[in-house]
Coordinates of N, CA and C in Angstrom, one line a residue:
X375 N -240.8 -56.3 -50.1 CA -241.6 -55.2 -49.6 C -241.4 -54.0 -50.5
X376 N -242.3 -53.6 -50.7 CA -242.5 -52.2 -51.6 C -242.7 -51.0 -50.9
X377 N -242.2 -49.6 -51.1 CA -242.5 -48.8 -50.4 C -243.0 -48.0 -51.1
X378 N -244.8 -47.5 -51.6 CA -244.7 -46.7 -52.8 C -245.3 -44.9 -52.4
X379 N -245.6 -45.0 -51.1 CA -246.4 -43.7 -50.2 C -245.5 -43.0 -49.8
X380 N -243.9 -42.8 -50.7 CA -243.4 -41.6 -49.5 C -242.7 -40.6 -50.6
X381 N -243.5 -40.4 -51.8 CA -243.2 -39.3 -52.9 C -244.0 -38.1 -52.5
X382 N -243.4 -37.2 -52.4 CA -244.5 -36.2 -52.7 C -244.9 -35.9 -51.5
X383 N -243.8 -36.4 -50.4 CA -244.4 -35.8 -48.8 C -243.4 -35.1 -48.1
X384 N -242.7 -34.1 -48.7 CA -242.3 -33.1 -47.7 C -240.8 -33.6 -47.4
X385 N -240.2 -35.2 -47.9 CA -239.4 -35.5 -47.1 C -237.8 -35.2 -47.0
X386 N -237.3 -34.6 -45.8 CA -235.7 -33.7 -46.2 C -234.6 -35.1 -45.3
X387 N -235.4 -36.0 -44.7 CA -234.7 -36.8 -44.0 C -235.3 -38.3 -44.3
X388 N -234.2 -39.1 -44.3 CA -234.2 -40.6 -45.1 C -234.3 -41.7 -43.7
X389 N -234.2 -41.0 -42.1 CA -234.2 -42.5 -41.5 C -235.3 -43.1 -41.0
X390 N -236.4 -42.6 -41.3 CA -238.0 -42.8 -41.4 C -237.9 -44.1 -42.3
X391 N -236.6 -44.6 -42.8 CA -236.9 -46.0 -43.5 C -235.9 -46.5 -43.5
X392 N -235.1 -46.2 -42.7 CA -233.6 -47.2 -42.6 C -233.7 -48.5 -41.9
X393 N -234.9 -48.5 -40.9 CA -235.5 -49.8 -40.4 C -235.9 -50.9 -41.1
X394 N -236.5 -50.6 -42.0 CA -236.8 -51.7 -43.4 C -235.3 -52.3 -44.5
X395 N -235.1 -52.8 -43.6 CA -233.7 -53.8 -44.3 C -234.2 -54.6 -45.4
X396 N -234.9 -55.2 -45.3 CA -235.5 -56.3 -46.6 C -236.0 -55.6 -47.7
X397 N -236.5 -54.3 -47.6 CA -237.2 -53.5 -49.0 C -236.4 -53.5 -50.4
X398 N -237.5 -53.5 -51.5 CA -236.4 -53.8 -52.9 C -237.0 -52.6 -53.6
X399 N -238.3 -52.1 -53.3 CA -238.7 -51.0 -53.9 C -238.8 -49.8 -53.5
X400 N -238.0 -48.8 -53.7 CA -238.5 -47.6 -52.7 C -238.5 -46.8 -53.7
X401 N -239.8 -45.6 -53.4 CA -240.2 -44.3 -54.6 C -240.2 -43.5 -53.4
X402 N -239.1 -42.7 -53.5 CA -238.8 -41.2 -53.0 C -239.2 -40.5 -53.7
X403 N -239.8 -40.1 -54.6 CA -239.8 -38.8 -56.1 C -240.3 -37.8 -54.9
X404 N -240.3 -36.8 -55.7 CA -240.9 -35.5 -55.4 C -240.3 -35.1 -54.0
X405 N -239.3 -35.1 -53.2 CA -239.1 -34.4 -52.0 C -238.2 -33.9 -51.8
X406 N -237.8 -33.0 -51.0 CA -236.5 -32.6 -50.8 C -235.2 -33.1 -50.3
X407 N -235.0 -34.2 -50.8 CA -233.9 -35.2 -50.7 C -232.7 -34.8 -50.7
X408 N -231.7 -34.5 -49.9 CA -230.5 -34.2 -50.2 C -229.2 -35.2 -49.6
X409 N -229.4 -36.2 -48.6 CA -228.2 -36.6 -48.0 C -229.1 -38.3 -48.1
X410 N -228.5 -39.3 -49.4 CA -228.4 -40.7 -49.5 C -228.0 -41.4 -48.8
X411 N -227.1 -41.0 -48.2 CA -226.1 -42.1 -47.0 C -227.5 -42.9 -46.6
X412 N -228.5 -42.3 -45.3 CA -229.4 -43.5 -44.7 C -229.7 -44.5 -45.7
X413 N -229.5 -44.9 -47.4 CA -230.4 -45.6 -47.3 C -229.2 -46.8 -47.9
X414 N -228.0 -46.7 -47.7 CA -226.7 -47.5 -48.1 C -226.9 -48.7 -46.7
X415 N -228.0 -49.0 -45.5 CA -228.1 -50.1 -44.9 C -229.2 -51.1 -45.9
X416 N -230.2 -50.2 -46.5 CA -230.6 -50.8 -47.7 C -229.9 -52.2 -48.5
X417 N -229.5 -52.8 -48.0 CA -228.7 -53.5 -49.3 C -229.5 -54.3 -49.9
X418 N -230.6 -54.4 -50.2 CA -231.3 -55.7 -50.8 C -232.4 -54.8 -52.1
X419 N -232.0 -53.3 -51.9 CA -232.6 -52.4 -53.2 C -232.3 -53.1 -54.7
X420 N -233.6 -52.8 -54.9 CA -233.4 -53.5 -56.5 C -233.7 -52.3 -57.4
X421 N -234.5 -51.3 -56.8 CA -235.5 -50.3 -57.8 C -235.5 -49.2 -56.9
X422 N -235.1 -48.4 -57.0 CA -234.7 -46.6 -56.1 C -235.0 -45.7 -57.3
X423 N -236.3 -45.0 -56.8 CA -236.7 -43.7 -57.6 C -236.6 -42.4 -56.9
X424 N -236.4 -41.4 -57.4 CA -235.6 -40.5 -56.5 C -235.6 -39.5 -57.4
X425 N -236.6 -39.2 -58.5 CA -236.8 -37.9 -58.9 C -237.5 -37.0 -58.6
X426 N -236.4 -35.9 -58.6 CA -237.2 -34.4 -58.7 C -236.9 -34.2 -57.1
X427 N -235.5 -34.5 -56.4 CA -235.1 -34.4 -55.3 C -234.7 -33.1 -55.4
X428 N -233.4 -33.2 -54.5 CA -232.7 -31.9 -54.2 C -230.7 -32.4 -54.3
X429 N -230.7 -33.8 -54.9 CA -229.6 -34.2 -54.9 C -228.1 -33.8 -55.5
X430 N -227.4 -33.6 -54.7 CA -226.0 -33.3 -56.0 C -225.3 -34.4 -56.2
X431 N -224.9 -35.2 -55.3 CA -224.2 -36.3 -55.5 C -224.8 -37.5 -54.9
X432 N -224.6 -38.9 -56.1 CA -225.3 -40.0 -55.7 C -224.5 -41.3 -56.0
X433 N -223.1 -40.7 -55.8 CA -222.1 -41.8 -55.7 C -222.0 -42.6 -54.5
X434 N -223.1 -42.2 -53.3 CA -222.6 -43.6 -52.8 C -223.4 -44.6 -52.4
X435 N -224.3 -44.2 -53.6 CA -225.3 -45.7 -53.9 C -224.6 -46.2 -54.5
X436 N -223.7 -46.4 -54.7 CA -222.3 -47.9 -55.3 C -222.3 -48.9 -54.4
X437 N -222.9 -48.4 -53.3 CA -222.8 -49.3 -52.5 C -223.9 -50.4 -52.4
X438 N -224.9 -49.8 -52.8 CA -225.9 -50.7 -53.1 C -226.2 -52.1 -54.2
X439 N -225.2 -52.7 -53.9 CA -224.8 -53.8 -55.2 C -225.9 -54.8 -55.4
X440 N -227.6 -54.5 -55.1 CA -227.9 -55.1 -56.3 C -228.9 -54.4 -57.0
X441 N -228.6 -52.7 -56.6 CA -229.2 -52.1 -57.8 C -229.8 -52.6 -58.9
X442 N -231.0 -52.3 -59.5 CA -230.9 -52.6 -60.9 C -231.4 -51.7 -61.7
X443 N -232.2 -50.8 -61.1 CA -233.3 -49.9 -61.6 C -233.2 -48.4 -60.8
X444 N -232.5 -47.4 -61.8 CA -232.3 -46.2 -60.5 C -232.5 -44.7 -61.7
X445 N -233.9 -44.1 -60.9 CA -234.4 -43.2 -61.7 C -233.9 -42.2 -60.9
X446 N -233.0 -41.0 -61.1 CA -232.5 -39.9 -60.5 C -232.9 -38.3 -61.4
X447 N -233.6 -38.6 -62.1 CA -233.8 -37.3 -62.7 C -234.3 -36.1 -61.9
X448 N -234.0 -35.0 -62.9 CA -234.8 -33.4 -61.8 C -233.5 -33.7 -60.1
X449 N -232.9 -33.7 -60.4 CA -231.7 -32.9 -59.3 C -230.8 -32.1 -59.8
X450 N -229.6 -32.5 -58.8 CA -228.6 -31.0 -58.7 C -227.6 -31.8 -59.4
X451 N -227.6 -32.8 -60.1 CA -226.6 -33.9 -60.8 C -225.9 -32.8 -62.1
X452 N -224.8 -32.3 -61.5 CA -223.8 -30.9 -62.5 C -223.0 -31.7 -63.8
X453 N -222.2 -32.7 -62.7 CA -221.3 -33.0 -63.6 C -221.1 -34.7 -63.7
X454 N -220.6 -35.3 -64.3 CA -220.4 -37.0 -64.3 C -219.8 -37.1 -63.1
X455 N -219.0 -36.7 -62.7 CA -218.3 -37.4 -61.8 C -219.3 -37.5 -60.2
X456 N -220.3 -37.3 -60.3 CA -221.4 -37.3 -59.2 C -222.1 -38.2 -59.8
X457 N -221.9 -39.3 -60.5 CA -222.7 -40.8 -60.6 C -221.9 -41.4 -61.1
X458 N -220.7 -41.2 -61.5 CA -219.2 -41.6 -61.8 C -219.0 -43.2 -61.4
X459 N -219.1 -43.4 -59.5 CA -219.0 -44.3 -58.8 C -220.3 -45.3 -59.2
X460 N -221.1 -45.3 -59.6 CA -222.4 -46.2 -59.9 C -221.7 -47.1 -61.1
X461 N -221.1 -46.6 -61.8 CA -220.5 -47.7 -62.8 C -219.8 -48.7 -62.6
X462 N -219.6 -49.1 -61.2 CA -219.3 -49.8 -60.8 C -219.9 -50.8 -60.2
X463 N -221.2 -51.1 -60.6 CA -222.5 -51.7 -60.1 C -223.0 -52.4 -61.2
X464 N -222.3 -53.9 -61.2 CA -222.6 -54.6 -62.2 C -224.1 -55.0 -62.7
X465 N -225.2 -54.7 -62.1 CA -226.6 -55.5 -61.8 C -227.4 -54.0 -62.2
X466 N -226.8 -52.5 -62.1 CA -227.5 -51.7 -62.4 C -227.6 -51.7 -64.0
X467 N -228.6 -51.8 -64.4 CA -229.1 -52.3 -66.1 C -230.2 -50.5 -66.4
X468 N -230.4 -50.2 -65.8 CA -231.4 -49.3 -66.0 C -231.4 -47.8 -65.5
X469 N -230.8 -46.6 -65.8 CA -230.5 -45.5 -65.6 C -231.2 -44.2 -66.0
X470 N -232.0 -43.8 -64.9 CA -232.6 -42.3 -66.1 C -231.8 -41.2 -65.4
X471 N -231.3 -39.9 -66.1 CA -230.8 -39.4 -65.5 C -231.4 -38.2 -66.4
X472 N -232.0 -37.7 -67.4 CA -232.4 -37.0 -68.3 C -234.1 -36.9 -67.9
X473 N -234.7 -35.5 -67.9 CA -235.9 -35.6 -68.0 C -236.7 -35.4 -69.3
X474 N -237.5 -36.2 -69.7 CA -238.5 -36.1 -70.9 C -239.5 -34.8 -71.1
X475 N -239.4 -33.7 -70.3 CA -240.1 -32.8 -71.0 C -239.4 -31.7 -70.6
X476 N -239.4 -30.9 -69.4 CA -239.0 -29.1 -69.9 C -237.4 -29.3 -68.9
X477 N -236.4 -29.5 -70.1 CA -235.0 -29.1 -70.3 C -234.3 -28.7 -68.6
X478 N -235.2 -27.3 -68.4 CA -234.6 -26.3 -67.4 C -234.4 -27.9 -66.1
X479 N -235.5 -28.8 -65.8 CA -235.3 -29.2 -64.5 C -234.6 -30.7 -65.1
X480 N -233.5 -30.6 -66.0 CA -233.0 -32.4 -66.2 C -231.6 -31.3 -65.2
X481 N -231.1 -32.9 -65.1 CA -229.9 -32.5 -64.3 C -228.6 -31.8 -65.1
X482 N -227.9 -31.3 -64.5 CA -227.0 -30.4 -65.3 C -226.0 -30.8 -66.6
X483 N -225.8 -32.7 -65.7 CA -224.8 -32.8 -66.6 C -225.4 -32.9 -67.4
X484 N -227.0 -33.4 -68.0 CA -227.1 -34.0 -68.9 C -227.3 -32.6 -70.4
X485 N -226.5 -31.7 -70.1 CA -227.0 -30.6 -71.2 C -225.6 -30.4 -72.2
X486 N -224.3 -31.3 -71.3 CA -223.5 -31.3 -72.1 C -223.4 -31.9 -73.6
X487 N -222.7 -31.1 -74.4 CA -222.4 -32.2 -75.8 C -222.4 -33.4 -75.9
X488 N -221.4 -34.0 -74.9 CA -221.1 -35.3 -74.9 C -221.9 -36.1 -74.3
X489 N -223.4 -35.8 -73.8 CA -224.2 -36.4 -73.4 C -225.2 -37.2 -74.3
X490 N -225.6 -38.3 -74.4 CA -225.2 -39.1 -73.3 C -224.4 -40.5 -74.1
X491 N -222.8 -39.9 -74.9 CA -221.6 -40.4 -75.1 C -220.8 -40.9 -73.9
X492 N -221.1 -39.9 -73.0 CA -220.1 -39.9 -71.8 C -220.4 -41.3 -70.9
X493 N -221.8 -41.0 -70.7 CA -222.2 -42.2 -69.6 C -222.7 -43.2 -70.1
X494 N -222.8 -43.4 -71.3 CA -222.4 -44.9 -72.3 C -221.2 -45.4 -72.4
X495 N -220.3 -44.6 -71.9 CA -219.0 -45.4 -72.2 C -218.4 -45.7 -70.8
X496 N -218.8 -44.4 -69.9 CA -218.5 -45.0 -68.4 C -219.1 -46.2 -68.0
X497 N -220.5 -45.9 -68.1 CA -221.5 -47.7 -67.5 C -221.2 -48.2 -68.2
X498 N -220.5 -49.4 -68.4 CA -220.4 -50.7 -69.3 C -221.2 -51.6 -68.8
X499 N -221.6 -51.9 -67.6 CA -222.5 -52.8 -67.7 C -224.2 -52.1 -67.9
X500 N -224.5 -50.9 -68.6 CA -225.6 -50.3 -68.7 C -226.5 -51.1 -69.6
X501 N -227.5 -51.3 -69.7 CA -228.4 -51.5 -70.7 C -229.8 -50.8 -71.5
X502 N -230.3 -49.9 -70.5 CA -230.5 -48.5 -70.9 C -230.6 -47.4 -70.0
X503 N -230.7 -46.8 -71.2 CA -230.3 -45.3 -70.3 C -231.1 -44.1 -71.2
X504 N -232.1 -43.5 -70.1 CA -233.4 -42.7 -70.0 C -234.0 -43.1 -70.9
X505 N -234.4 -44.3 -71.1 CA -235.0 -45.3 -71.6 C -234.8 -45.8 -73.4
X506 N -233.9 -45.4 -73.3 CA -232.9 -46.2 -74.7 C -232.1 -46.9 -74.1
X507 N -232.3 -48.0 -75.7 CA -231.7 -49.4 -75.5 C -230.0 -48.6 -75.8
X508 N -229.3 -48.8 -75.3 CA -227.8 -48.7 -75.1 C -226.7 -49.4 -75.6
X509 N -227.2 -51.2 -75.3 CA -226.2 -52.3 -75.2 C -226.8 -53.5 -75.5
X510 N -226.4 -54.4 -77.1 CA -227.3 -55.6 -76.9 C -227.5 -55.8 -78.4
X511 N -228.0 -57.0 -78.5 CA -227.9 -56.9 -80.1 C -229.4 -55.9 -80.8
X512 N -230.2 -55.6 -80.3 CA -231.3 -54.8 -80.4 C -230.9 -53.2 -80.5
X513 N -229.7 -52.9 -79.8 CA -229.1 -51.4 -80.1 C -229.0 -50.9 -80.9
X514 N -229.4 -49.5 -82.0 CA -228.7 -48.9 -82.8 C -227.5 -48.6 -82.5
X515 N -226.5 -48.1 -81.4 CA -225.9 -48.0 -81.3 C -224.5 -49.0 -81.2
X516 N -225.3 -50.3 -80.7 CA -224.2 -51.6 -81.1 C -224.1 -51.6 -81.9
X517 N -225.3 -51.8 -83.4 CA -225.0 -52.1 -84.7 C -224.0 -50.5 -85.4
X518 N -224.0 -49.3 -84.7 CA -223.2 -48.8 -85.1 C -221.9 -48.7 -84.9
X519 N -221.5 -48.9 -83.6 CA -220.2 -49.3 -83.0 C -219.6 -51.0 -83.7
X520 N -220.3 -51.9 -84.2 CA -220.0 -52.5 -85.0 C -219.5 -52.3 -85.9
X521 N -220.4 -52.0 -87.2 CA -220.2 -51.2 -88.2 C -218.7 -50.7 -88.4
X522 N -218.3 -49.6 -87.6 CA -217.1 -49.3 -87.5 C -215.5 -50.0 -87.4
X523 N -216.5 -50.7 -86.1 CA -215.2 -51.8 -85.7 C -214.6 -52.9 -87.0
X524 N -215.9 -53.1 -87.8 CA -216.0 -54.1 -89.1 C -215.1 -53.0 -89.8
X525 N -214.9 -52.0 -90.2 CA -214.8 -51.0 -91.2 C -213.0 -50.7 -90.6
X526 N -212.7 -50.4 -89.6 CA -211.4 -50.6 -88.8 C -210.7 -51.4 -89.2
X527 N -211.2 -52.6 -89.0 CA -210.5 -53.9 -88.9 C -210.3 -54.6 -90.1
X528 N -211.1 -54.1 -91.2 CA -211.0 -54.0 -92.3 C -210.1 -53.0 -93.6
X529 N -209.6 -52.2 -93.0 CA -208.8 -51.5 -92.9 C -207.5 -51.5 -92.2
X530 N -207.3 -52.3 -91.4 CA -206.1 -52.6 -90.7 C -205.7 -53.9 -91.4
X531 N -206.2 -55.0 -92.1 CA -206.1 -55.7 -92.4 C -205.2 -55.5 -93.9
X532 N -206.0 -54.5 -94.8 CA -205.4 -53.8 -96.3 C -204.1 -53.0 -95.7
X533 N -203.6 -53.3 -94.3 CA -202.4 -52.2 -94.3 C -201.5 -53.2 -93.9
X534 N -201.6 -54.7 -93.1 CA -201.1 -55.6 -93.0 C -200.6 -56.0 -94.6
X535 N -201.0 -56.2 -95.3 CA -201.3 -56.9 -96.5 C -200.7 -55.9 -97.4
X536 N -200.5 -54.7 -97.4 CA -199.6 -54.0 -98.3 C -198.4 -53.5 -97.5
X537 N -198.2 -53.8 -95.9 CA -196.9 -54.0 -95.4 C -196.5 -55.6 -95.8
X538 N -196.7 -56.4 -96.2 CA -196.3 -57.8 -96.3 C -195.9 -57.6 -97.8
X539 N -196.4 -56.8 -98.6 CA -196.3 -56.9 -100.5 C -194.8 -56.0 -100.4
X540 N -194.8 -54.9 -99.7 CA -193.7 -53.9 -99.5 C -192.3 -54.6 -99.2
X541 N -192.6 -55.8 -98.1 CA -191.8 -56.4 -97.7 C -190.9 -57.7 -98.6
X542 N -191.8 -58.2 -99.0 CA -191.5 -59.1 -100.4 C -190.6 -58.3 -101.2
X543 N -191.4 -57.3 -102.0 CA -190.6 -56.7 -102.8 C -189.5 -56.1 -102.7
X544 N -189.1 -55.8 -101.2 CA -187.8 -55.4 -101.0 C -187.0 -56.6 -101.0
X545 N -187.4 -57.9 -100.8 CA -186.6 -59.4 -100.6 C -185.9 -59.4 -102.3
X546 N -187.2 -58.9 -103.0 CA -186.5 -59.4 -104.7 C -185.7 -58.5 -105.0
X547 N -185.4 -57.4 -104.3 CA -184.7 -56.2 -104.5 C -183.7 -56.4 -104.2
X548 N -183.4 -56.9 -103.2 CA -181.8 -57.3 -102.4 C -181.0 -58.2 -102.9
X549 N -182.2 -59.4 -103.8 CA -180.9 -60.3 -104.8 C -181.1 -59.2 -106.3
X550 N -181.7 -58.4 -106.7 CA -181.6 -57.8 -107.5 C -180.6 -56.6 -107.9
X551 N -180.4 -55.9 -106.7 CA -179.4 -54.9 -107.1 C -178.0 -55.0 -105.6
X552 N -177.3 -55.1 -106.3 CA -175.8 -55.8 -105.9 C -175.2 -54.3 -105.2
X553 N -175.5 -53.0 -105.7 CA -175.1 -52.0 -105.6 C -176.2 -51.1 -104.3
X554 N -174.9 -51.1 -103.1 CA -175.6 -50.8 -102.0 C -176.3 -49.5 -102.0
X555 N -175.4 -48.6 -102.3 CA -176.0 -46.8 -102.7 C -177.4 -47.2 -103.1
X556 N -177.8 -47.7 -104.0 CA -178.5 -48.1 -104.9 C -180.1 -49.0 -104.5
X557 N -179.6 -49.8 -103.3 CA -180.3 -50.3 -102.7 C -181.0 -49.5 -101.7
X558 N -179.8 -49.0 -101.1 CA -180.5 -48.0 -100.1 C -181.4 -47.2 -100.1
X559 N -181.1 -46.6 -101.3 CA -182.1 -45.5 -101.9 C -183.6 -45.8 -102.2
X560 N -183.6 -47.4 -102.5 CA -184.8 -47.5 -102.8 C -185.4 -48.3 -101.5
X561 N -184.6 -48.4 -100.9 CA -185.7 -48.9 -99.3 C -185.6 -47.8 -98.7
X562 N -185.0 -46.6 -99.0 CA -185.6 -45.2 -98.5 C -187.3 -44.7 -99.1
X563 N -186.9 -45.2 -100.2 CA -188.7 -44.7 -101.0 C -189.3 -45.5 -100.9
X564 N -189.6 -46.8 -100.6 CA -190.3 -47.7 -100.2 C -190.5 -47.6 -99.2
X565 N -189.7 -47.1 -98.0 CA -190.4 -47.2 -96.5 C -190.8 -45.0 -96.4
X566 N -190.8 -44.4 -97.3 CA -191.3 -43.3 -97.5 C -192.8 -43.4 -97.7
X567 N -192.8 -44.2 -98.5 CA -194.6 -44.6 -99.9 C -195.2 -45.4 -98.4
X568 N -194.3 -46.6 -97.5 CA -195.0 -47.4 -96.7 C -195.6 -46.6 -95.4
X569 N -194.3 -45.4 -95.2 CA -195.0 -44.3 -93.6 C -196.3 -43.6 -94.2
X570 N -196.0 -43.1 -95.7 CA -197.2 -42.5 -95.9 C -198.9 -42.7 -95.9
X571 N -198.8 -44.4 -96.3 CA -199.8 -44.8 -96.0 C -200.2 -45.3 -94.7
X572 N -199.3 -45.5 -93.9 CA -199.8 -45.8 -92.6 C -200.5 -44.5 -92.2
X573 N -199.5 -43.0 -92.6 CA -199.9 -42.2 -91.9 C -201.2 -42.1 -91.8
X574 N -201.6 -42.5 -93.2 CA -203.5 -42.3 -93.7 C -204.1 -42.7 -93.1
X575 N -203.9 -44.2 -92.8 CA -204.3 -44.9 -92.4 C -204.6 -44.7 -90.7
X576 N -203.5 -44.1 -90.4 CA -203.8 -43.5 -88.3 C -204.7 -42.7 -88.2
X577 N -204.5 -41.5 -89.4 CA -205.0 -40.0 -89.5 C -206.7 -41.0 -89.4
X578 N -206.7 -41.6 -90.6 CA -208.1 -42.1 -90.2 C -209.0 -42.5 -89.6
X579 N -208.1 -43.4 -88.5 CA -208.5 -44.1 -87.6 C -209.2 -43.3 -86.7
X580 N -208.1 -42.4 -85.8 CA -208.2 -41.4 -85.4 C -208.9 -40.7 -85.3
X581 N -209.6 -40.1 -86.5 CA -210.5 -39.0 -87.1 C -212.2 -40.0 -86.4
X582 N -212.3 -41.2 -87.1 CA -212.9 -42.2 -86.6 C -213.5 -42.1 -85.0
X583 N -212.3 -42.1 -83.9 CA -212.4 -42.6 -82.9 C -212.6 -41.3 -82.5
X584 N -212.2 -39.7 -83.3 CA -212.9 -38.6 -82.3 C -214.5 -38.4 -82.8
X585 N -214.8 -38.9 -83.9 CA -216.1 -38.5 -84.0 C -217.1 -39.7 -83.2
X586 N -216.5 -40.8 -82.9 CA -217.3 -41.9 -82.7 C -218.6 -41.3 -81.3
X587 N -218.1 -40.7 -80.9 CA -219.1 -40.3 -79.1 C -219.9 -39.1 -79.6
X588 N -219.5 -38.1 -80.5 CA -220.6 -37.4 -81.3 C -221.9 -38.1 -82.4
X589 N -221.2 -39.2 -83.2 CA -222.1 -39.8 -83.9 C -223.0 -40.8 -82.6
X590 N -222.5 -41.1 -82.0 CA -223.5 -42.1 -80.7 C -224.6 -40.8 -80.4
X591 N -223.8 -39.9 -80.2 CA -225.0 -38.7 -79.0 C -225.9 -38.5 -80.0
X592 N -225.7 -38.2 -81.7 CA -226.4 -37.8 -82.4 C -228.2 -39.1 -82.7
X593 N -227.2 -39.9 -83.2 CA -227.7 -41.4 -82.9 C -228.9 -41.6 -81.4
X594 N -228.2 -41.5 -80.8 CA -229.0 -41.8 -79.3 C -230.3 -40.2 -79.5
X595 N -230.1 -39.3 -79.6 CA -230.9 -38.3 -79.9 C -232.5 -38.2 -81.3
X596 N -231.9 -39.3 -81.8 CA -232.5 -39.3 -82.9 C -233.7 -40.4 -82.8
X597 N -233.4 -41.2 -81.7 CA -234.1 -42.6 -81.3 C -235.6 -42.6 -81.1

């Protein structure tokens, strides 16, 4: 059952449809929407549109587990932690929370920097989001999160591999010099030469994993 006649009518109260248990489509847009609870007896929602309400928080459509399709743009949505709980909604594949033309009425959170870094990494089961591909082999963003991970891991590998040469060489060193002072000194500067490259090696990683949610927002921006 579809419900598509109740946008755009004035409405500040939800139990005018709490009787429809079986419905999978409902288009709320345009009303003064503020309190979701009525529609958590809903459980058989597939598709909830609900922009340009009056909403601040819509965490407890979590409850609605078989979400799949949920347009919440144009509300009072401030911060993440007011859709926070939806990421917990394996079947929700489809999220807009950003509006496509004048800025002033998208929701609050979405004006942050880390937008939309943040709620890419919260929904893991997302697959797009305000209508970018997110997750999948079709993503710019997978193939860049790849990319990296290839570039990491490839890099972690060249520091295995010159911790194992470090290690040898100290093996030929121990039947080589008989004189302990002497030995000591040089598995001091060998594990000096060996911290320093790891260090590089972290500093890098590191450096890596703080820009990684800027280069996605950039990325995702650019789409």
């Amino acid at each position: 059952m579809h419900i598509d006649n109740l946008s755009n009518v004035e409405l500040t109260n939800l139990s005018c449809i709490t009787a429809f248990v079986n419905i999978r489509y409902v288009n709320l847009s345009e009303n003064s929407i503020t309190d979701l609870n009525p529609l958590l007896c809903l459980c058989h929602i597939k598709t909830l549109i609900l922009k340009k309400n009056r909403i601040r928080d819509a965490n407890c459509l979590s409850k609605l587990k078989k979400l799949v399709f949920l347009d919440i743009r144009k509300n009072l949505l401030d911060e993440i932690d007011s859709v926070a709980s939806l990421a917990d909604n394996v079947y929700l594949k489809q999220l807009y929370l950003k509006s496509e033309d004048r800025k002033s009425e998208s929701n609050g959170l979405c004006s942050g920097n880390d937008y939309p870094a943040s709620v890419i990494s919260l929904f893991k089961h997302l697959v797009s989001l305000d209508g970018m591909i997110v997750r999948g082999g079709r993503s710019s963003l997978y193939k860049l999160e790849a990319k990296i991970d290839e570039m990491l891991e490839r890099k972690k590998r060249q520091q295995i591999s010159e911790k194992t040469r470090i290690i040898s060489l100290d093996r030929v060193n121990i039947v080589e010099h008989h004189d302990t002072h002497e030995y000591e000194e040089l598995m001091e500067k060998k594990t000096v030469e060996f911290n320093g490259s790891l260090e590089k090696f972290n500093k890098m990683s590191c450096d890596i994993e703080k820009n990684l949610n800027t280069l996605k927002a950039k990325l995702a921006l650019s789409v």
